[in-house]
GROMACS .gro file of C-alpha atoms in nm:
model
  442
    1MET     CA    1   0.000   0.000   0.000
    2ALA     CA    2   0.291   0.239   0.078
    3LEU     CA    3   0.446   0.159  -0.250
    4GLN     CA    4   0.135   0.258  -0.439
    5VAL     CA    5   0.121   0.608  -0.272
    6SER     CA    6   0.485   0.682  -0.360
    7ALA     CA    7   0.429   0.587  -0.722
    8LEU     CA    8   0.131   0.822  -0.739
    9ALA     CA    9   0.331   1.112  -0.597
   10LEU     CA   10   0.610   1.048  -0.845
   11LEU     CA   11   0.365   1.043  -1.127
   12LEU     CA   12   0.222   1.381  -1.027
   13ALA     CA   13   0.569   1.533  -1.002
   14LEU     CA   14   0.666   1.437  -1.356
   15PRO     CA   15   0.599   1.674  -1.646
   16PRO     CA   16   0.280   1.603  -1.834
   17LEU     CA   17   0.317   1.351  -2.115
   18LEU     CA   18   0.232   1.429  -2.472
   19SER     CA   19  -0.090   1.285  -2.594
   20ALA     CA   20  -0.083   1.005  -2.833
   21GLN     CA   21  -0.137   1.255  -3.115
   22GLY     CA   22   0.167   1.473  -3.003
   23ALA     CA   23  -0.047   1.773  -2.883
   24ALA     CA   24   0.074   2.024  -2.616
   25PRO     CA   25  -0.008   1.950  -2.259
   26TRP     CA   26  -0.319   2.106  -2.094
   27PRO     CA   27  -0.257   2.463  -1.956
   28ARG     CA   28  -0.271   2.526  -1.588
   29PRO     CA   29  -0.577   2.748  -1.504
   30THR     CA   30  -0.488   3.122  -1.409
   31LYS     CA   31  -0.698   3.405  -1.246
   32THR     CA   32  -0.776   3.729  -1.451
   33PRO     CA   33  -0.624   4.049  -1.280
   34GLU     CA   34  -0.883   4.290  -1.131
   35LYS     CA   35  -0.928   4.650  -1.262
   36CYS     CA   36  -1.005   4.983  -1.094
   37GLU     CA   37  -1.358   5.106  -1.146
   38ILE     CA   38  -1.513   5.448  -1.065
   39PRO     CA   39  -1.704   5.414  -0.737
   40ARG     CA   40  -2.054   5.559  -0.736
   41THR     CA   41  -1.982   5.723  -0.401
   42TRP     CA   42  -1.722   5.957  -0.553
   43ASP     CA   43  -1.798   6.324  -0.622
   44SER     CA   44  -2.026   6.329  -0.925
   45ARG     CA   45  -1.864   6.652  -1.051
   46LEU     CA   46  -1.535   6.473  -1.119
   47GLN     CA   47  -1.431   6.425  -1.482
   48PHE     CA   48  -1.168   6.168  -1.591
   49ALA     CA   49  -0.913   6.169  -1.871
   50PRO     CA   50  -0.889   5.929  -2.038
   51ALA     CA   51  -1.250   5.840  -1.984
   52GLY     CA   52  -1.346   5.477  -1.940
   53PRO     CA   53  -1.548   5.236  -1.732
   54SER     CA   54  -1.239   5.080  -1.570
   55TYR     CA   55  -0.862   5.112  -1.557
   56ALA     CA   56  -0.586   4.853  -1.530
   57PRO     CA   57  -0.323   4.860  -1.256
   58GLY     CA   58  -0.055   5.110  -1.348
   59ASP     CA   59  -0.292   5.344  -1.535
   60SER     CA   60  -0.288   5.715  -1.440
   61VAL     CA   61  -0.601   5.931  -1.467
   62THR     CA   62  -0.609   6.314  -1.486
   63LEU     CA   63  -0.904   6.472  -1.306
   64SER     CA   64  -1.093   6.796  -1.369
   65CYS     CA   65  -1.389   6.983  -1.215
   66PRO     CA   66  -1.641   7.251  -1.318
   67VAL     CA   67  -1.552   7.623  -1.305
   68GLY     CA   68  -1.487   7.742  -0.950
   69TYR     CA   69  -1.359   7.401  -0.835
   70ARG     CA   70  -1.027   7.219  -0.839
   71PRO     CA   71  -0.969   6.838  -0.823
   72SER     CA   72  -0.786   6.717  -0.517
   73PRO     CA   73  -0.560   6.544  -0.604
   74PRO     CA   74  -0.534   6.639  -0.975
   75VAL     CA   75  -0.403   6.289  -1.075
   76ILE     CA   76  -0.480   5.941  -0.939
   77GLN     CA   77  -0.339   5.597  -1.030
   78CYS     CA   78  -0.475   5.246  -1.039
   79LEU     CA   79  -0.253   5.022  -0.821
   80SER     CA   80  -0.231   4.645  -0.768
   81ASN     CA   81  -0.271   4.535  -0.414
   82GLY     CA   82  -0.220   4.160  -0.414
   83SER     CA   83  -0.510   4.011  -0.600
   84GLN     CA   84  -0.699   4.347  -0.596
   85ALA     CA   85  -0.676   4.671  -0.796
   86VAL     CA   86  -0.717   4.988  -0.588
   87TRP     CA   87  -0.698   5.365  -0.648
   88SER     CA   88  -0.406   5.559  -0.503
   89GLU     CA   89  -0.636   5.826  -0.346
   90THR     CA   90  -1.000   5.919  -0.316
   91PRO     CA   91  -1.043   6.244  -0.514
   92THR     CA   92  -1.299   6.522  -0.475
   93CYS     CA   93  -1.388   6.862  -0.627
   94ARG     CA   94  -1.288   7.136  -0.386
   95GLY     CA   95  -1.429   7.489  -0.412
   96VAL     CA   96  -1.160   7.751  -0.487
   97CYS     CA   97  -1.171   8.133  -0.512
   98THR     CA   98  -0.931   8.290  -0.759
   99ARG     CA   99  -0.837   8.648  -0.832
  100ALA     CA  100  -0.956   8.590  -1.186
  101GLY     CA  101  -1.304   8.523  -1.053
  102ASN     CA  102  -1.500   8.790  -0.871
  103TRP     CA  103  -1.194   8.936  -0.700
  104PRO     CA  104  -1.279   9.305  -0.644
  105PRO     CA  105  -1.074   9.522  -0.882
  106SER     CA  106  -1.052   9.794  -0.618
  107VAL     CA  107  -0.837   9.590  -0.377
  108SER     CA  108  -0.503   9.415  -0.363
  109ALA     CA  109  -0.417   9.126  -0.131
  110ALA     CA  110  -0.131   9.104   0.113
  111SER     CA  111  -0.085   8.735   0.022
  112PRO     CA  112   0.095   8.643  -0.304
  113ARG     CA  113  -0.126   8.336  -0.353
  114THR     CA  114  -0.368   8.328  -0.646
  115GLU     CA  115  -0.607   8.058  -0.518
  116PHE     CA  116  -0.785   8.020  -0.186
  117ALA     CA  117  -0.999   7.730  -0.063
  118VAL     CA  118  -1.352   7.770   0.064
  119GLY     CA  119  -1.339   7.902   0.419
  120GLU     CA  120  -1.003   8.076   0.381
  121GLU     CA  121  -0.966   8.451   0.446
  122VAL     CA  122  -0.719   8.703   0.313
  123GLN     CA  123  -0.659   9.068   0.407
  124VAL     CA  124  -0.696   9.322   0.128
  125THR     CA  125  -0.625   9.695   0.095
  126CYS     CA  126  -0.771   9.952  -0.143
  127ARG     CA  127  -0.559  10.032  -0.445
  128GLN     CA  128  -0.424  10.368  -0.333
  129GLU     CA  129  -0.391  10.528  -0.674
  130GLN     CA  130  -0.754  10.492  -0.778
  131TYR     CA  131  -0.944  10.401  -0.459
  132GLU     CA  132  -0.949  10.496  -0.093
  133GLY     CA  133  -1.074  10.313   0.215
  134ARG     CA  134  -0.967  10.101   0.511
  135PRO     CA  135  -0.807   9.752   0.499
  136ALA     CA  136  -1.057   9.463   0.523
  137TRP     CA  137  -1.083   9.082   0.523
  138VAL     CA  138  -1.250   8.885   0.242
  139ARG     CA  139  -1.357   8.522   0.271
  140CYS     CA  140  -1.393   8.248   0.013
  141THR     CA  141  -1.746   8.108   0.046
  142GLU     CA  142  -1.967   7.845  -0.121
  143THR     CA  143  -2.342   7.895  -0.141
  144ALA     CA  144  -2.584   7.676  -0.336
  145GLY     CA  145  -2.298   7.522  -0.537
  146ARG     CA  146  -2.148   7.863  -0.621
  147VAL     CA  147  -1.804   7.959  -0.501
  148GLU     CA  148  -1.727   8.331  -0.465
  149TRP     CA  149  -1.562   8.593  -0.249
  150ASP     CA  150  -1.757   8.749   0.035
  151THR     CA  151  -1.658   9.115  -0.002
  152SER     CA  152  -1.924   9.263   0.226
  153ASN     CA  153  -1.655   9.414   0.451
  154VAL     CA  154  -1.479   9.595   0.167
  155SER     CA  155  -1.553   9.968   0.145
  156CYS     CA  156  -1.323  10.104  -0.125
  157VAL     CA  157  -1.454  10.426  -0.278
  158GLU     CA  158  -1.341  10.514  -0.628
  159LYS     CA  159  -1.159  10.846  -0.650
  160CYS     CA  160  -1.252  11.117  -0.899
  161PRO     CA  161  -1.051  11.071  -1.218
  162ARG     CA  162  -0.899  11.376  -1.382
  163PRO     CA  163  -1.183  11.505  -1.605
  164GLN     CA  164  -1.148  11.464  -1.979
  165TRP     CA  165  -1.293  11.802  -2.072
  166ASP     CA  166  -1.146  12.078  -2.286
  167PRO     CA  167  -0.781  11.979  -2.353
  168ARG     CA  168  -0.677  12.341  -2.294
  169LEU     CA  169  -0.780  12.324  -1.927
  170ARG     CA  170  -0.505  12.335  -1.668
  171PHE     CA  171  -0.543  12.173  -1.324
  172VAL     CA  172  -0.369  12.282  -1.001
  173PRO     CA  173  -0.289  12.041  -0.848
  174ASP     CA  174  -0.272  11.810  -1.150
  175ARG     CA  175  -0.286  11.431  -1.097
  176PRO     CA  176  -0.469  11.128  -1.242
  177PHE     CA  177  -0.706  11.081  -0.946
  178TYR     CA  178  -0.836  11.300  -0.663
  179GLY     CA  179  -0.951  11.183  -0.321
  180TRP     CA  180  -1.260  11.270  -0.123
  181ASN     CA  181  -1.300  11.646  -0.054
  182GLU     CA  182  -0.996  11.735  -0.266
  183GLN     CA  183  -1.023  12.049  -0.477
  184THR     CA  184  -0.844  12.153  -0.793
  185MET     CA  185  -0.834  12.494  -0.959
  186LEU     CA  186  -0.900  12.527  -1.331
  187SER     CA  187  -0.742  12.781  -1.562
  188CYS     CA  188  -0.702  12.843  -1.933
  189PRO     CA  189  -0.435  12.996  -2.155
  190GLY     CA  190  -0.422  13.373  -2.196
  191GLY     CA  191  -0.734  13.531  -2.334
  192PHE     CA  192  -0.962  13.246  -2.223
  193GLN     CA  193  -1.164  13.180  -1.912
  194PRO     CA  194  -1.274  12.839  -1.771
  195SER     CA  195  -1.648  12.790  -1.738
  196LEU     CA  196  -1.575  12.665  -1.382
  197SER     CA  197  -1.280  12.781  -1.176
  198VAL     CA  198  -1.280  12.543  -0.874
  199ILE     CA  199  -1.415  12.187  -0.861
  200ARG     CA  200  -1.434  11.944  -0.571
  201CYS     CA  201  -1.439  11.563  -0.547
  202VAL     CA  202  -1.732  11.441  -0.335
  203ARG     CA  203  -1.840  11.087  -0.245
  204TRP     CA  204  -2.155  10.965  -0.412
  205GLY     CA  205  -2.300  10.644  -0.269
  206GLN     CA  206  -2.085  10.371  -0.121
  207THR     CA  207  -1.838  10.295  -0.399
  208TRP     CA  208  -1.769  10.598  -0.617
  209SER     CA  209  -1.732  10.976  -0.624
  210HIS     CA  210  -1.810  11.261  -0.858
  211TRP     CA  211  -1.704  11.620  -0.927
  212THR     CA  212  -1.903  11.908  -0.780
  213VAL     CA  213  -1.895  12.287  -0.800
  214TRP     CA  214  -2.008  12.552  -0.551
  215ASP     CA  215  -2.324  12.703  -0.693
  216GLN     CA  216  -2.483  12.985  -0.492
  217ARG     CA  217  -2.540  12.812  -0.154
  218ALA     CA  218  -2.449  12.445  -0.207
  219TRP     CA  219  -2.222  12.207  -0.395
  220ARG     CA  220  -2.392  12.063  -0.703
  221ARG     CA  221  -2.288  11.774  -0.922
  222ILE     CA  222  -2.120  11.876  -1.249
  223THR     CA  223  -2.308  11.738  -1.546
  224GLU     CA  224  -2.185  11.975  -1.816
  225ASN     CA  225  -1.851  11.983  -1.995
  226VAL     CA  226  -1.615  12.251  -1.867
  227THR     CA  227  -1.464  12.454  -2.150
  228CYS     CA  228  -1.228  12.744  -2.208
  229ALA     CA  229  -1.429  13.042  -2.334
  230GLU     CA  230  -1.283  13.363  -2.473
  231THR     CA  231  -1.267  13.633  -2.207
  232PRO     CA  232  -1.458  13.949  -2.304
  233ARG     CA  233  -1.295  14.293  -2.294
  234ILE     CA  234  -1.473  14.600  -2.159
  235ILE     CA  235  -1.402  14.919  -2.354
  236PRO     CA  236  -1.488  15.224  -2.138
  237GLY     CA  237  -1.663  15.524  -2.295
  238ALA     CA  238  -1.790  15.857  -2.166
  239LEU     CA  239  -1.781  15.917  -1.790
  240GLU     CA  240  -2.031  16.146  -1.612
  241VAL     CA  241  -1.984  16.231  -1.247
  242SER     CA  242  -2.208  16.427  -1.009
  243PRO     CA  243  -2.202  16.459  -0.629
  244THR     CA  244  -2.424  16.150  -0.591
  245THR     CA  245  -2.401  15.965  -0.924
  246ILE     CA  246  -2.143  15.794  -1.144
  247LYS     CA  247  -2.232  15.703  -1.503
  248LEU     CA  248  -1.994  15.508  -1.725
  249ARG     CA  249  -2.059  15.413  -2.085
  250TRP     CA  250  -1.921  15.069  -2.177
  251THR     CA  251  -1.886  14.839  -2.477
  252CYS     CA  252  -1.804  14.466  -2.486
  253GLU     CA  253  -1.556  14.317  -2.735
  254PRO     CA  254  -1.555  14.079  -2.906
  255PRO     CA  255  -1.936  14.077  -2.925
  256GLU     CA  256  -1.977  13.698  -2.914
  257SER     CA  257  -1.784  13.672  -2.587
  258CYS     CA  258  -2.047  13.874  -2.394
  259GLN     CA  259  -2.337  13.664  -2.510
  260GLY     CA  260  -2.461  13.320  -2.412
  261SER     CA  261  -2.358  13.194  -2.069
  262TRP     CA  262  -2.144  13.488  -1.961
  263LYS     CA  263  -2.275  13.690  -1.668
  264ILE     CA  264  -2.152  14.049  -1.638
  265GLN     CA  265  -2.206  14.269  -1.336
  266ALA     CA  266  -2.102  14.624  -1.242
  267GLN     CA  267  -2.021  14.740  -0.891
  268CYS     CA  268  -1.943  15.071  -0.721
  269ARG     CA  269  -1.766  15.015  -0.390
  270LEU     CA  270  -1.637  15.272  -0.145
  271ASP     CA  271  -1.264  15.298  -0.206
  272GLY     CA  272  -1.109  15.446   0.105
  273PRO     CA  273  -1.123  15.438   0.486
  274GLN     CA  274  -1.442  15.287   0.618
  275SER     CA  275  -1.445  15.513   0.924
  276ASP     CA  276  -1.379  15.889   0.906
  277PRO     CA  277  -1.526  16.211   1.049
  278CYS     CA  278  -1.777  16.219   0.765
  279ARG     CA  279  -1.928  15.882   0.867
  280ARG     CA  280  -1.951  15.756   0.510
  281LYS     CA  281  -2.125  15.423   0.479
  282GLY     CA  282  -1.945  15.153   0.283
  283LEU     CA  283  -2.257  15.052   0.092
  284THR     CA  284  -2.186  14.878  -0.238
  285ARG     CA  285  -2.402  14.948  -0.539
  286GLU     CA  286  -2.436  14.655  -0.782
  287GLN     CA  287  -2.624  14.608  -1.105
  288PRO     CA  288  -2.635  14.338  -1.375
  289LEU     CA  289  -2.532  14.431  -1.729
  290GLN     CA  290  -2.689  14.292  -2.045
  291GLY     CA  291  -2.619  14.312  -2.413
  292LEU     CA  292  -2.306  14.428  -2.590
  293ASP     CA  293  -2.302  14.786  -2.457
  294GLY     CA  294  -2.477  15.013  -2.212
  295THR     CA  295  -2.428  15.245  -1.917
  296VAL     CA  296  -2.320  15.164  -1.564
  297THR     CA  297  -2.515  15.390  -1.329
  298CYS     CA  298  -2.434  15.409  -0.958
  299SER     CA  299  -2.662  15.647  -0.766
  300SER     CA  300  -2.725  15.755  -0.407
  301LEU     CA  301  -2.351  15.799  -0.352
  302HIS     CA  302  -2.165  16.032  -0.116
  303PRO     CA  303  -2.027  16.358  -0.256
  304PHE     CA  304  -1.651  16.411  -0.278
  305THR     CA  305  -1.592  16.039  -0.217
  306SER     CA  306  -1.373  15.786  -0.400
  307TYR     CA  307  -1.541  15.476  -0.539
  308ARG     CA  308  -1.399  15.177  -0.723
  309VAL     CA  309  -1.604  15.111  -1.035
  310THR     CA  310  -1.559  14.745  -1.133
  311ILE     CA  311  -1.708  14.538  -1.414
  312SER     CA  312  -1.671  14.162  -1.357
  313GLY     CA  313  -1.758  13.861  -1.567
  314GLY     CA  314  -1.836  13.501  -1.484
  315TYR     CA  315  -1.901  13.182  -1.680
  316PRO     CA  316  -2.149  13.024  -1.666
  317ALA     CA  317  -2.422  13.266  -1.562
  318THR     CA  318  -2.526  13.044  -1.269
  319ARG     CA  319  -2.242  13.166  -1.050
  320ALA     CA  320  -2.120  13.504  -0.928
  321PRO     CA  321  -1.882  13.688  -1.163
  322SER     CA  322  -1.520  13.644  -1.055
  323THR     CA  323  -1.305  13.780  -1.338
  324VAL     CA  324  -1.238  14.154  -1.327
  325LEU     CA  325  -1.283  14.293  -1.678
  326TYR     CA  326  -1.255  14.664  -1.592
  327SER     CA  327  -1.165  14.865  -1.281
  328ARG     CA  328  -1.129  15.239  -1.223
  329ARG     CA  329  -1.122  15.472  -0.924
  330VAL     CA  330  -1.369  15.761  -0.957
  331THR     CA  331  -1.431  16.048  -0.713
  332THR     CA  332  -1.777  16.202  -0.702
  333SER     CA  333  -1.812  16.578  -0.746
  334GLU     CA  334  -1.811  16.826  -0.461
  335ALA     CA  335  -2.132  16.957  -0.310
  336ALA     CA  336  -2.217  17.254  -0.091
  337PRO     CA  337  -2.100  17.191   0.267
  338ASP     CA  338  -2.313  17.121   0.568
  339GLN     CA  339  -2.422  17.375   0.827
  340PRO     CA  340  -2.134  17.491   1.052
  341GLU     CA  341  -2.164  17.417   1.421
  342ILE     CA  342  -2.154  17.747   1.615
  343GLU     CA  343  -2.084  17.826   1.981
  344PRO     CA  344  -2.283  18.066   2.203
  345LEU     CA  345  -2.169  18.425   2.184
  346ASP     CA  346  -1.942  18.535   2.470
  347PRO     CA  347  -2.050  18.894   2.564
  348SER     CA  348  -1.724  18.963   2.739
  349THR     CA  349  -1.515  18.900   2.427
  350LYS     CA  350  -1.772  19.006   2.165
  351THR     CA  351  -1.634  18.716   1.955
  352LEU     CA  352  -1.825  18.481   1.727
  353ARG     CA  353  -1.690  18.120   1.728
  354TRP     CA  354  -1.762  17.809   1.520
  355LYS     CA  355  -1.615  17.465   1.460
  356GLN     CA  356  -1.414  17.398   1.148
  357LEU     CA  357  -1.607  17.203   0.886
  358PRO     CA  358  -1.462  16.865   0.774
  359PRO     CA  359  -1.418  16.812   0.398
  360CYS     CA  360  -1.709  16.567   0.371
  361LYS     CA  361  -1.871  16.720   0.067
  362GLY     CA  362  -1.568  16.901  -0.070
  363GLU     CA  363  -1.259  17.096   0.027
  364ILE     CA  364  -1.354  17.390   0.252
  365VAL     CA  365  -1.205  17.700   0.088
  366GLY     CA  366  -1.341  17.954   0.337
  367TYR     CA  367  -1.640  18.096   0.526
  368GLN     CA  368  -1.882  18.377   0.452
  369LEU     CA  369  -2.028  18.592   0.734
  370ASN     CA  370  -2.331  18.817   0.677
  371ILE     CA  371  -2.388  19.075   0.956
  372THR     CA  372  -2.710  19.276   0.975
  373ALA     CA  373  -2.766  19.546   1.242
  374TRP     CA  374  -3.089  19.748   1.296
  375ARG     CA  375  -3.289  19.937   1.562
  376GLU     CA  376  -3.662  19.911   1.622
  377TYR     CA  377  -3.685  20.266   1.748
  378ASN     CA  378  -3.499  20.403   1.446
  379SER     CA  379  -3.617  20.267   1.114
  380ASP     CA  380  -3.356  20.469   0.929
  381PHE     CA  381  -3.072  20.275   1.092
  382LEU     CA  382  -2.962  19.965   0.899
  383GLU     CA  383  -2.611  19.826   0.851
  384VAL     CA  384  -2.533  19.520   0.633
  385GLU     CA  385  -2.184  19.370   0.599
  386GLU     CA  386  -2.053  19.065   0.406
  387LEU     CA  387  -1.718  18.918   0.512
  388TRP     CA  388  -1.496  18.637   0.380
  389VAL     CA  389  -1.243  18.445   0.590
  390ASN     CA  390  -1.022  18.153   0.490
  391GLN     CA  391  -1.077  17.788   0.585
  392SER     CA  392  -0.846  17.799   0.888
  393VAL     CA  393  -1.039  18.079   1.067
  394THR     CA  394  -1.286  17.968   1.338
  395LYS     CA  395  -1.367  18.299   1.516
  396TYR     CA  396  -1.452  18.661   1.443
  397LEU     CA  397  -1.440  18.970   1.665
  398LEU     CA  398  -1.750  19.181   1.607
  399GLN     CA  399  -1.648  19.543   1.552
  400PRO     CA  400  -1.779  19.808   1.587
  401TRP     CA  401  -1.994  19.714   1.882
  402ARG     CA  402  -2.304  19.929   1.873
  403HIS     CA  403  -2.523  19.971   2.181
  404GLY     CA  404  -2.898  19.941   2.168
  405THR     CA  405  -2.881  19.744   1.845
  406LYS     CA  406  -3.022  19.415   1.721
  407TYR     CA  407  -2.785  19.184   1.528
  408THR     CA  408  -2.838  18.890   1.298
  409VAL     CA  409  -2.518  18.709   1.197
  410THR     CA  410  -2.505  18.407   0.960
  411ILE     CA  411  -2.207  18.192   0.868
  412GLN     CA  412  -2.175  17.949   0.575
  413GLY     CA  413  -1.901  17.717   0.459
  414LEU     CA  414  -1.777  17.737   0.102
  415THR     CA  415  -1.656  17.466  -0.138
  416ALA     CA  416  -1.600  17.465  -0.512
  417ALA     CA  417  -1.969  17.375  -0.542
  418GLY     CA  418  -2.078  17.692  -0.358
  419LEU     CA  419  -2.206  17.805  -0.021
  420GLY     CA  420  -2.358  17.559   0.221
  421GLN     CA  421  -2.632  17.584   0.479
  422ALA     CA  422  -2.613  17.880   0.719
  423SER     CA  423  -2.589  17.884   1.095
  424ARG     CA  424  -2.717  18.200   1.272
  425TRP     CA  425  -2.672  18.417   1.580
  426ASP     CA  426  -2.949  18.658   1.694
  427PHE     CA  427  -2.876  18.897   1.982
  428GLU     CA  428  -2.940  19.256   2.103
  429THR     CA  429  -2.702  19.492   2.283
  430GLU     CA  430  -2.809  19.710   2.573
  431ILE     CA  431  -2.832  20.082   2.530
  432SER     CA  432  -2.591  20.136   2.816
  433GLY     CA  433  -2.352  19.881   2.678
  434LYS     CA  434  -2.320  19.709   3.017
  435GLY     CA  435  -2.487  19.381   2.924
  436LEU     CA  436  -2.556  19.158   2.631
  437PRO     CA  437  -2.859  18.932   2.652
  438ALA     CA  438  -2.821  18.652   2.401
  439LEU     CA  439  -3.151  18.608   2.219
  440GLY     CA  440  -3.069  18.274   2.061
  441GLN     CA  441  -2.864  18.083   1.811
  442VAL     CA  442  -2.985  17.894   1.508
   0.00000   0.00000   0.00000
């Protein structure tokens, strides 16, 4: 029995014998290698290249995802693990925010990275040249399958760009962008005037600004183009001056410059000390001018007073004129002086006294005294005398001094315009000559 078992073992160990017909021996059965298949549990957004239902061990597959997502990892490989085929990693589509997406153009990030995963934050600052605002944090978020930056904390306001108006305009200061509340002055080459002289950058809403101009009582948004317009010239004509009126004939050249949006205004302003013995009021007389020529008339002025006659222009007509087109100092004519202020008559000195007149209505060149003496009891007695004294005299000794006589004395100031109002003394001397009752002064 032992011999039979050994023979069987030897027979199994020998190579297979050829069949009687000389055919090859029967092959030994082998197992087919397994392949990697795409699990249904993987992220359905994944795309595979090359595409196929299964992959053999050793195959590499490149992955991709829809816009806004990145595969992690980007490449996987089918590996052989004993009798099984397995994937090297389990991939997924991960949401990613990029600067090429909805990255705000008004900010720049402190981080040099170009991609950020959902949930990551990065600090940003406003681009200083074109925007202004405080630093903020932005966060990469995913909502309803959409990946984007949460920029709710960003408050960058766009600056006012340098206006592209008339190329002849000059800006001071001159730069590409202007920040909030910054002003710039506009000017034009010689012979031209800007339609606006000062503009200001003002915030409008939460993200941008616009240019404004001061118009009467408030800043208004500029909607028109600012241009350089030819500055008109005022040609003065005939001048008429009286004690209370100044009249100046004027003509505008060239004619087209004084039409349209130009606003022209004349003004007569007191040109001298605002406080003096004459108590002149510094009232300014203004009047609008229209057309290509006309007359500037300033009335209700002070005599013998210097005024500055000014014609100014402005563009457009919605604002006050600011460019002086013509200016001249004019003195009104002299008028008769006011009534001199007199002092009570001193009987002991028999002297008439008065205060010197100030040159309010003209230069005082002297005083005129008219003396009349008469007697009620003697109708044949009448003496009349007219005297002239120079402007420095302020008293007069009455001679001769007649007793028992009534006197009426008047005094008037004199300018180049003539005699002014009179002040008056009325008195009567005693017959004895011992007393002098003053009857009154006017």
